[in-house]
Short mmCIF file of C-alpha atoms and ligand atoms in Angstrom, two decimals:
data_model
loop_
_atom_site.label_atom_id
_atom_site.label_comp_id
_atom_site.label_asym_id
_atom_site.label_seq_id
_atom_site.Cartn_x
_atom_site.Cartn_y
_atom_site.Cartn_z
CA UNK B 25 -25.17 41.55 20.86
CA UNK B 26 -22.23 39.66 18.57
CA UNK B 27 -23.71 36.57 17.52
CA UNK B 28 -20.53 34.17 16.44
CA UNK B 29 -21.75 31.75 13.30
CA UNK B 30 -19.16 28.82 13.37
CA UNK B 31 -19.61 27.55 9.62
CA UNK B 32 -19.06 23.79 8.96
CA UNK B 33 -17.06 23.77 5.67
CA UNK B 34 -18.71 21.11 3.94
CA UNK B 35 -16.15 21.21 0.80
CA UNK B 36 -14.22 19.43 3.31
CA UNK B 37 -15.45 14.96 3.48
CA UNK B 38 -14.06 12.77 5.74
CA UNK B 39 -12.84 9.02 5.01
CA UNK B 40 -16.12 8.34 6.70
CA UNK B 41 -18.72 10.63 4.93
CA UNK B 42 -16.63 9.38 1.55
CA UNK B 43 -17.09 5.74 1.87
CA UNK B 44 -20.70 6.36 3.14
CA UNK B 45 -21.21 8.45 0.61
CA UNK B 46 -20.11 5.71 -2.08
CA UNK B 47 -21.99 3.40 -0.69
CA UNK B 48 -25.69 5.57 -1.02
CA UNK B 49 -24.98 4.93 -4.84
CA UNK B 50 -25.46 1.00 -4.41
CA UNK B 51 -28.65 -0.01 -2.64
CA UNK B 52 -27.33 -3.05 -2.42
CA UNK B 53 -24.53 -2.16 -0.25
CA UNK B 54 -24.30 -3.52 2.87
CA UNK B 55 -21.64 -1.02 4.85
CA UNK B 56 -19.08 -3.74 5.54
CA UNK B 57 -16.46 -2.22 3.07
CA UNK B 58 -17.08 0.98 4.80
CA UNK B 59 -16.80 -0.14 8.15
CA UNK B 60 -13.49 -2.16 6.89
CA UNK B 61 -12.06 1.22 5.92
CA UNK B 62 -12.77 3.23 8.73
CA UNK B 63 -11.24 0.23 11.30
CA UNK B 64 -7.64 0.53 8.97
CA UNK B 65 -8.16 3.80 9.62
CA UNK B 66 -8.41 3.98 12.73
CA UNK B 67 -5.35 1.51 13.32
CA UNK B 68 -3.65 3.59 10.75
CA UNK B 69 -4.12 6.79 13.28
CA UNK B 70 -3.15 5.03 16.21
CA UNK B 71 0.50 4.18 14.07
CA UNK B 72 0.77 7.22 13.10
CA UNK B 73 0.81 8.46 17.19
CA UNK B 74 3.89 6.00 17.54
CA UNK B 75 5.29 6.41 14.37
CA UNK B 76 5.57 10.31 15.49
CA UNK B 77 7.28 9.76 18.86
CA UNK B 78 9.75 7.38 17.27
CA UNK B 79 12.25 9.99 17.35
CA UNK B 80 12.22 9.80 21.44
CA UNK B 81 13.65 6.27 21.63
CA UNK B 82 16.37 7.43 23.65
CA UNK B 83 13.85 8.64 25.90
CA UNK B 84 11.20 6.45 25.50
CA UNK B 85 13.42 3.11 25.51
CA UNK B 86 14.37 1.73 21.84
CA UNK B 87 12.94 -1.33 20.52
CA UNK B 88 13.51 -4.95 22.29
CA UNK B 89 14.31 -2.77 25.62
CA UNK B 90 12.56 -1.70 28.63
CA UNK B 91 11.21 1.73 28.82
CA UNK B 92 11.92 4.47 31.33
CA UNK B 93 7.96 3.55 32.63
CA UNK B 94 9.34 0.25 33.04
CA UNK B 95 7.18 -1.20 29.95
CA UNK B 96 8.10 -3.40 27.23
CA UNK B 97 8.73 -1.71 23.74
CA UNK B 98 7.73 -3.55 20.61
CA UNK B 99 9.48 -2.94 17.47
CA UNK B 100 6.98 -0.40 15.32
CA UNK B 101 6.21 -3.14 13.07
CA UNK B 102 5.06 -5.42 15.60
CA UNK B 103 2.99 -2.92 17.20
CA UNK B 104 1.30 -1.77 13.92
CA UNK B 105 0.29 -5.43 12.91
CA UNK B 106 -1.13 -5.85 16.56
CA UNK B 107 -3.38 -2.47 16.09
CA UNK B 108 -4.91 -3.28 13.29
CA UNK B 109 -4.98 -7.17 13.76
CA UNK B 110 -7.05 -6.18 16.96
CA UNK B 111 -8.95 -3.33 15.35
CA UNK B 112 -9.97 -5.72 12.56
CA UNK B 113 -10.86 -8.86 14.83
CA UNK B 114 -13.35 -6.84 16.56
CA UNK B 115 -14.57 -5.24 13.66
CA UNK B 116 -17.60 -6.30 12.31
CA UNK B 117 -15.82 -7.13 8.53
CA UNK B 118 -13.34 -8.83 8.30
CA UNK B 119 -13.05 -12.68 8.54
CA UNK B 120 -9.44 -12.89 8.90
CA UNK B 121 -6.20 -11.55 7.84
CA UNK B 122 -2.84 -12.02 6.20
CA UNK B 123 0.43 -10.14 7.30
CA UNK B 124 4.02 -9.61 6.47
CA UNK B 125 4.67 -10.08 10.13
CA UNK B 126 2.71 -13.86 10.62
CA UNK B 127 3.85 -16.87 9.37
CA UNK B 128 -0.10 -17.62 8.71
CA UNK B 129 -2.61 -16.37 8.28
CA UNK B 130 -5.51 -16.11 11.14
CA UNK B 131 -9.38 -16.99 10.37
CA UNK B 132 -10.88 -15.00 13.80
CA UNK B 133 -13.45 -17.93 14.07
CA UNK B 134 -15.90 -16.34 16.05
CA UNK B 135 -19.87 -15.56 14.88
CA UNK B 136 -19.53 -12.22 13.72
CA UNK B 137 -16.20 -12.57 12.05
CA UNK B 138 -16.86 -15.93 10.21
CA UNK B 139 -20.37 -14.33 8.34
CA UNK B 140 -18.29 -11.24 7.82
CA UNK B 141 -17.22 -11.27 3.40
CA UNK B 142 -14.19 -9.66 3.56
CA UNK B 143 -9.99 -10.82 4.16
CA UNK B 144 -7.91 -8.36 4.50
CA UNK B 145 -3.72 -8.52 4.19
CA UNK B 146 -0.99 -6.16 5.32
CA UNK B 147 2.56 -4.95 5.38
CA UNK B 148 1.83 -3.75 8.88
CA UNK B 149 4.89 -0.90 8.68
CA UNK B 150 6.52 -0.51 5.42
CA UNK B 151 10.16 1.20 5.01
CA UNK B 152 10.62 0.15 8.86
CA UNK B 153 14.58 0.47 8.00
CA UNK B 154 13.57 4.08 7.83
CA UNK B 155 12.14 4.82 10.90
CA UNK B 156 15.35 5.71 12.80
CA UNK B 157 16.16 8.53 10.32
CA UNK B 158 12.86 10.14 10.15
CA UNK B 159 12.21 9.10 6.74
CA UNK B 160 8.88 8.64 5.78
CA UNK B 161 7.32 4.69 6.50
CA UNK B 162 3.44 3.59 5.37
CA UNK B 163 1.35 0.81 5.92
CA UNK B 164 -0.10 -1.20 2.97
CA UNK B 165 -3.56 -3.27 2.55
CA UNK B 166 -5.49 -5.37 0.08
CA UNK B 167 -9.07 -6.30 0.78
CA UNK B 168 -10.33 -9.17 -1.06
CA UNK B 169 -14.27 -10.69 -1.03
CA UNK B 170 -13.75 -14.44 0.68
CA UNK B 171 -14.54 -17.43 -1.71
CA UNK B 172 -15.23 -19.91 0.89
CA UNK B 173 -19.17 -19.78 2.17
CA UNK B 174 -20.15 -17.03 4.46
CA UNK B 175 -20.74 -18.80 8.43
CA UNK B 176 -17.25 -20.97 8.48
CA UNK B 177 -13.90 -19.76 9.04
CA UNK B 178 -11.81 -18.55 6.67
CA UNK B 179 -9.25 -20.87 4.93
CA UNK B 180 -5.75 -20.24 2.97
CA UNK B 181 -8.19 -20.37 -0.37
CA UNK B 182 -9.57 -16.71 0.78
CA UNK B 183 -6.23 -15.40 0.87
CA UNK B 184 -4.40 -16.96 -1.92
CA UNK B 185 -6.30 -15.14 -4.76
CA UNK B 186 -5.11 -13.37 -7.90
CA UNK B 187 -4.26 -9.62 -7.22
CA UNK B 188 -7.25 -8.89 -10.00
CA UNK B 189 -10.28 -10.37 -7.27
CA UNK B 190 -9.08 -7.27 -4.86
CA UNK B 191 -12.22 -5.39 -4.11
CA UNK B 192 -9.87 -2.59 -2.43
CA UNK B 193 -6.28 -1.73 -1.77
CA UNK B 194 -4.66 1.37 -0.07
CA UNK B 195 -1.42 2.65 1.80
CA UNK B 196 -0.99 4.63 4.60
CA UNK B 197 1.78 7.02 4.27
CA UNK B 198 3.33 8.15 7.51
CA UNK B 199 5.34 11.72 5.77
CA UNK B 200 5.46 15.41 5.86
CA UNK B 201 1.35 14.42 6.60
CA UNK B 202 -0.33 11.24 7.17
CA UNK B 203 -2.38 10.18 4.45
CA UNK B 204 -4.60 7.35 3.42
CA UNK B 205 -4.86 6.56 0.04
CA UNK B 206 -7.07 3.87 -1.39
CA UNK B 207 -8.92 2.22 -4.52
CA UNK B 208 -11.93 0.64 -5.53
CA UNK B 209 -12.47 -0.43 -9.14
CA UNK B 210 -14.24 3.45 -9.05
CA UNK B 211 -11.06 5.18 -8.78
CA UNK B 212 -7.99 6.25 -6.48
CA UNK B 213 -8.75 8.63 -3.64
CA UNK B 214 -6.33 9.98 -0.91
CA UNK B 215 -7.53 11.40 2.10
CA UNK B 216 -4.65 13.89 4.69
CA UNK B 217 -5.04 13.86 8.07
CA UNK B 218 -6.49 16.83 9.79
CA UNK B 219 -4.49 16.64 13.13
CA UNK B 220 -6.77 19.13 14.42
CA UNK B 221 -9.91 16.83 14.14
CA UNK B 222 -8.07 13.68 13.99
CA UNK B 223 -9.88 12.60 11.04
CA UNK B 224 -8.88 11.70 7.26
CA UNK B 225 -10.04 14.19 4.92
CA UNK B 226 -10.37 14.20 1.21
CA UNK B 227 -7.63 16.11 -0.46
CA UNK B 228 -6.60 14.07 -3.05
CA UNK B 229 -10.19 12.99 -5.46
CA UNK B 230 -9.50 11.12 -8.16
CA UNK B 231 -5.80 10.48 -8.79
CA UNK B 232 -4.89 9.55 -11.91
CA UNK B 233 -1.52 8.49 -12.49
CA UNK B 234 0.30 10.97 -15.52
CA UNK B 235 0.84 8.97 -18.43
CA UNK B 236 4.75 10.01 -18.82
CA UNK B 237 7.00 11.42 -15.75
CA UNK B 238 10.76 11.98 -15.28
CA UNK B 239 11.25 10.16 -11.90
CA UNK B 240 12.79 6.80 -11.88
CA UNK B 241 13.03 4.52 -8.91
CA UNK B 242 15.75 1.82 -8.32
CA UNK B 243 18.44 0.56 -5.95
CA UNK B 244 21.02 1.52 -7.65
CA UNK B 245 23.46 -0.32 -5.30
CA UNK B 246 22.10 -3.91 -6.79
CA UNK B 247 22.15 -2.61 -10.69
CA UNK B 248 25.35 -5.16 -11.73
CA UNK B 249 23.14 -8.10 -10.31
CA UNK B 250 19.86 -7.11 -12.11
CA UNK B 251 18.93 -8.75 -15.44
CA UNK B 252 20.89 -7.09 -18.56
CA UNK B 253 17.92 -5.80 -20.11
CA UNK B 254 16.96 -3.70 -16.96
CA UNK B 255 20.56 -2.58 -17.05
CA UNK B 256 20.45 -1.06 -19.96
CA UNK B 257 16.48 0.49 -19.59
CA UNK B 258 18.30 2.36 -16.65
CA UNK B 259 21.17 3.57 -19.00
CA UNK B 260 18.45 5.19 -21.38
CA UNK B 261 16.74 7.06 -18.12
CA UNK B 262 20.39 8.54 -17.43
CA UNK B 263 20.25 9.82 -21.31
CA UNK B 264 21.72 7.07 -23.30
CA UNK B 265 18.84 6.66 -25.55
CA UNK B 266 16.16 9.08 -25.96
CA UNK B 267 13.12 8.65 -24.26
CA UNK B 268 10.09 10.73 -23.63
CA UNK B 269 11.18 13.49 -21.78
CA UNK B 270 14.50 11.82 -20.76
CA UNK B 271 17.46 11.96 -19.43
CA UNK B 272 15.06 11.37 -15.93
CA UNK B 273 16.08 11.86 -12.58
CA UNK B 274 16.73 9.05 -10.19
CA UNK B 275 15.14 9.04 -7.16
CA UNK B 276 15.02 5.92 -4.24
CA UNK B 277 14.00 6.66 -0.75
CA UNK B 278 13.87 2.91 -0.22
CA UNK B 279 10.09 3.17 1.43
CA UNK B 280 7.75 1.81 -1.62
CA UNK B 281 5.04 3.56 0.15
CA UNK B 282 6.66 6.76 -0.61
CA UNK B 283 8.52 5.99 -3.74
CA UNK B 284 5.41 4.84 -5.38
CA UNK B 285 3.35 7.38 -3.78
CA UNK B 286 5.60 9.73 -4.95
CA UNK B 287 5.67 8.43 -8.57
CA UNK B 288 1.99 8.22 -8.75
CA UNK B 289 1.19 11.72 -8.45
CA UNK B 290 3.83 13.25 -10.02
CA UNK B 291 4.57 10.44 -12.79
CA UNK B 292 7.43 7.92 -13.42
CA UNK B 293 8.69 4.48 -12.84
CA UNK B 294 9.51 2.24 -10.00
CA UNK B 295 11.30 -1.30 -10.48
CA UNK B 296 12.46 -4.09 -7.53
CA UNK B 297 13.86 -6.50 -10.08
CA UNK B 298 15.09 -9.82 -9.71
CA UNK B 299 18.64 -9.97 -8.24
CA UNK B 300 21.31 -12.87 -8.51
CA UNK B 301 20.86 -12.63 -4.51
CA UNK B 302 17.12 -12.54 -4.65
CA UNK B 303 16.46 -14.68 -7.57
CA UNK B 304 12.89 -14.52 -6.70
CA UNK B 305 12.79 -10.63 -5.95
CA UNK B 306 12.49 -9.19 -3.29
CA UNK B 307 8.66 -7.72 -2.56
CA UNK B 308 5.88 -9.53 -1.49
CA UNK B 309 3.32 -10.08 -4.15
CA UNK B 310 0.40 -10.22 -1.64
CA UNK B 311 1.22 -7.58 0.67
CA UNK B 312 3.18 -5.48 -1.03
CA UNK B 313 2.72 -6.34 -5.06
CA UNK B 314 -0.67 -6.87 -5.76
CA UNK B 315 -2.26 -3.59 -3.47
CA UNK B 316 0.17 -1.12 -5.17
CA UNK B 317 -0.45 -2.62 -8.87
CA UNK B 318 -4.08 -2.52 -7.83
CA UNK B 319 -3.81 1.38 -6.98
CA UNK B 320 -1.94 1.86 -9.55
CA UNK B 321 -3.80 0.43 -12.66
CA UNK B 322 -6.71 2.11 -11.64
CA UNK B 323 -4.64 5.34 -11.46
CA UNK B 324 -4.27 4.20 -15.23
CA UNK B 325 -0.88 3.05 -15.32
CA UNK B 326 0.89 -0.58 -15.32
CA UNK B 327 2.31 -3.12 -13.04
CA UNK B 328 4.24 -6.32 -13.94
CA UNK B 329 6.70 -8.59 -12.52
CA UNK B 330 8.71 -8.43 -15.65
CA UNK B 331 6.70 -11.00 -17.65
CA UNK B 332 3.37 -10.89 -16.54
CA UNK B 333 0.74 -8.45 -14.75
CA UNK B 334 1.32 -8.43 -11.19
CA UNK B 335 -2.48 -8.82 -10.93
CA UNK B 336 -2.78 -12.10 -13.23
CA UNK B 337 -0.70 -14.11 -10.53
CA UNK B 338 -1.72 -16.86 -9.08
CA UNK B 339 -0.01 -17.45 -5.89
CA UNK B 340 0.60 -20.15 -4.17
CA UNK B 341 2.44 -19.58 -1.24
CA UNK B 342 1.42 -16.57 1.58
CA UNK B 343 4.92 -14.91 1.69
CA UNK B 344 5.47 -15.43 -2.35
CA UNK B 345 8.35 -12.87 -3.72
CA UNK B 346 7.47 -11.09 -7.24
CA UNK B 347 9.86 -8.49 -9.24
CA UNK B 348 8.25 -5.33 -9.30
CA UNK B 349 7.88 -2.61 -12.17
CA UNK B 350 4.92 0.07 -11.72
CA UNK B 351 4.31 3.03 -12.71
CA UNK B 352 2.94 5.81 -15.50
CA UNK B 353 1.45 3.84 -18.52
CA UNK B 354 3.87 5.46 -21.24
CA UNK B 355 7.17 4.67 -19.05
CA UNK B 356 6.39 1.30 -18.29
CA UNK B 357 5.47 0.39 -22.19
CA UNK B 358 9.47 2.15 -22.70
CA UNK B 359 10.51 -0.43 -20.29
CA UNK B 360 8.67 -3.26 -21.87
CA UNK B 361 10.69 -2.60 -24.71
CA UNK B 362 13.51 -2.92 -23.06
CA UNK B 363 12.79 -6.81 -21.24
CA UNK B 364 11.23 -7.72 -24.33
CA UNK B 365 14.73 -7.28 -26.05
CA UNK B 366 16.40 -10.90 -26.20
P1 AHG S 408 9.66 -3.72 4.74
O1 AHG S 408 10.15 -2.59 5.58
O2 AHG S 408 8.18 -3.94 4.88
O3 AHG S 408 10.44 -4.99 4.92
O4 AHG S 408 9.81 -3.33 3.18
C1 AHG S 408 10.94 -2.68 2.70
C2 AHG S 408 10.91 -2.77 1.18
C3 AHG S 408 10.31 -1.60 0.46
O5 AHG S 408 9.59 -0.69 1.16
C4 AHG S 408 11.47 -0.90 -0.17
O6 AHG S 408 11.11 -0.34 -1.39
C5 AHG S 408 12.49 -1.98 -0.28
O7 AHG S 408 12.24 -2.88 0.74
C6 AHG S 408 13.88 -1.44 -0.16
O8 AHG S 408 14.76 -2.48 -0.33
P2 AHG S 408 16.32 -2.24 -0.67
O9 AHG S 408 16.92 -1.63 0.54
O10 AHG S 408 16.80 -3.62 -0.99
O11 AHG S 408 16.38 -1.32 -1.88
MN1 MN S 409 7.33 -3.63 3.03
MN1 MN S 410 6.97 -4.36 6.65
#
């Protein structure tokens, strides 16, 4: 008789086993990051079933319309920020949230939320001018620890904290493959998703951003209207001075998930200066800014707005605007020479 032994290939660890796994080294550990990171996740997966069938709009109805079933069809971005605003509010960790997509914030104020420790803020669907091309989109978070007392609701003081008190931060890249990436203070893990199993799987341990790369990242289209001194950093990428392995190569797919995902595995720069239209820039710090320097820094590279580390800011306002520059440790120190030119 044939006896079939299906193996279990245990090289392979799920977002799940991971975080659990992370957790067994600190007895003190209570699960609620864990738990936070599997709920993303699971909103994340649920995006990812729309963000595949966005192609079928013509079918399906396109945003704003009415579908051939007669339903309503939300814009992507407004149905990612209601998947994981609902996946988090009946989550067990999260106190409230931020998002690109609300004008304020949202303390859930019930029991279980308001003696959870955790805020969470999101660019619910980054890139969305992408998704009618089939260009690759992501979702961003940053997970801070609240400051206000455990057993009230949440207040603007939990969310308005310098990028540096993140406990976590992570994107979702919707591409060739879904994956989640994320960091702790630990280190920068990304995880592909096994459509087969429908779960997140570690592929990615330990990313460490490569000191030097060739790849810059810029609208071009803006470069008269950015500040001289980035003007001419971009002339030394195209070969005009010698840098470290230059002349680079430009590339922009005008997603940061996937420009910066892009740049941190493989090396190199990406900048979203200041603009004489945007005077302010034109990123986010919270939702936007601050997770990706976070990721980044503990990939070993650098983030600043041009003056000061993304992650020193204080902000004051929800929707704040920063300049961007992140990227591999050795390019961004080239390009500090540059701003620091008067
Ligand atoms: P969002 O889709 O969340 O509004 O963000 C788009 C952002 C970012 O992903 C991208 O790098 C940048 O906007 C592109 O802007 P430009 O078209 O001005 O270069
Ligand atoms: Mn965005
Ligand atoms: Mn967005």
């Amino acid at each position: 008789m044939l006896t079939t032994i299906y193996m279990i290939n245990r090289k392979i660890q799920t977002l799940d086993e991971f975080t659990i796994q992370q957790m067994r080294d600190f007895p003190h550990a209570t699960g609620e990051l864990a738990s936070l990171l599997r709920d993303i996740g699971l909103a994340s997966k649920r995006v990812n079933v729309e963000v595949n069938k966005a192609g079928l709009v013509d079918i399906l109805g396109d945003a704003g319309t009415t579908n051939v079933q007669g339903e309503d069809v939300k814009k992507l971005d407004v149905f990612a920020n209601n998947q994981l605003m609902g996946v988090l509010r009946h989550g067990i960790s999260c106190a409230g949230i931020g998002s690109e997509e609300l004008d304020d914030f949202i303390a859930f104020d019930d029991p279980a939320s308001n003696n959870s420790k955790y805020v969470c803020l999101f660019d619910p669907l980054d890139g969305s001018g992408n998704i009618d091309v089939n260009v690759s989109i992501g979702t961003i978070f940053s997970i801070f620890r609240r400051v206000t007392p455990k057993g009230t609701p949440v207040t603007k003081e939990d969310f308005l904290q310098p990028g540096i008190q993140q406990v976590a931060a992570g994107y979702v890249v919707y591409g060739s493959s879904t994956m989640l990436v994320y960091a702790t203070r630990r280190g920068v893990n990304g995880f592909t998703l096994d459509p087969s199993i429908g779960e997140f799987s570690l592929s990615h341990p330990n990313i460490q951003c490569p000191e030097y790369g060739r790849i810059y990242s810029i609208n071009y289209g803006n470069m008269l209207q950015y500040p001289k001194q980035v003007q001419d950093y971009v002339d030394a990428c195209e070969g005009k001075d010698r840098l470290n392995g230059g002349p680079y190569t430009q590339r922009y797919i005008g997603s940061m998930v996937a420009d910066l995902h892009r740049n941190l595995i493989k090396g190199g720069i990406f900048m979203y200066p200041t603009t004489k239209d945007k005077p302010k820039g034109k990123l986010r710090l919270l939702y936007e800014c601050n997770p990706f320097a976070f990721i980044i820094e503990v990939a070993g590279g650098k983030a600043t707005n041009g003056k000061e580390r993304i992650l020193d800011i204080q902000p004051t306002e929800l929707h704040q605007r920063s300049a961007l520059y992140a990227g591999s440790k050795g390019m961004m120190e080239e390009l500090e020479s540059y701003l620091n030119k008067v």
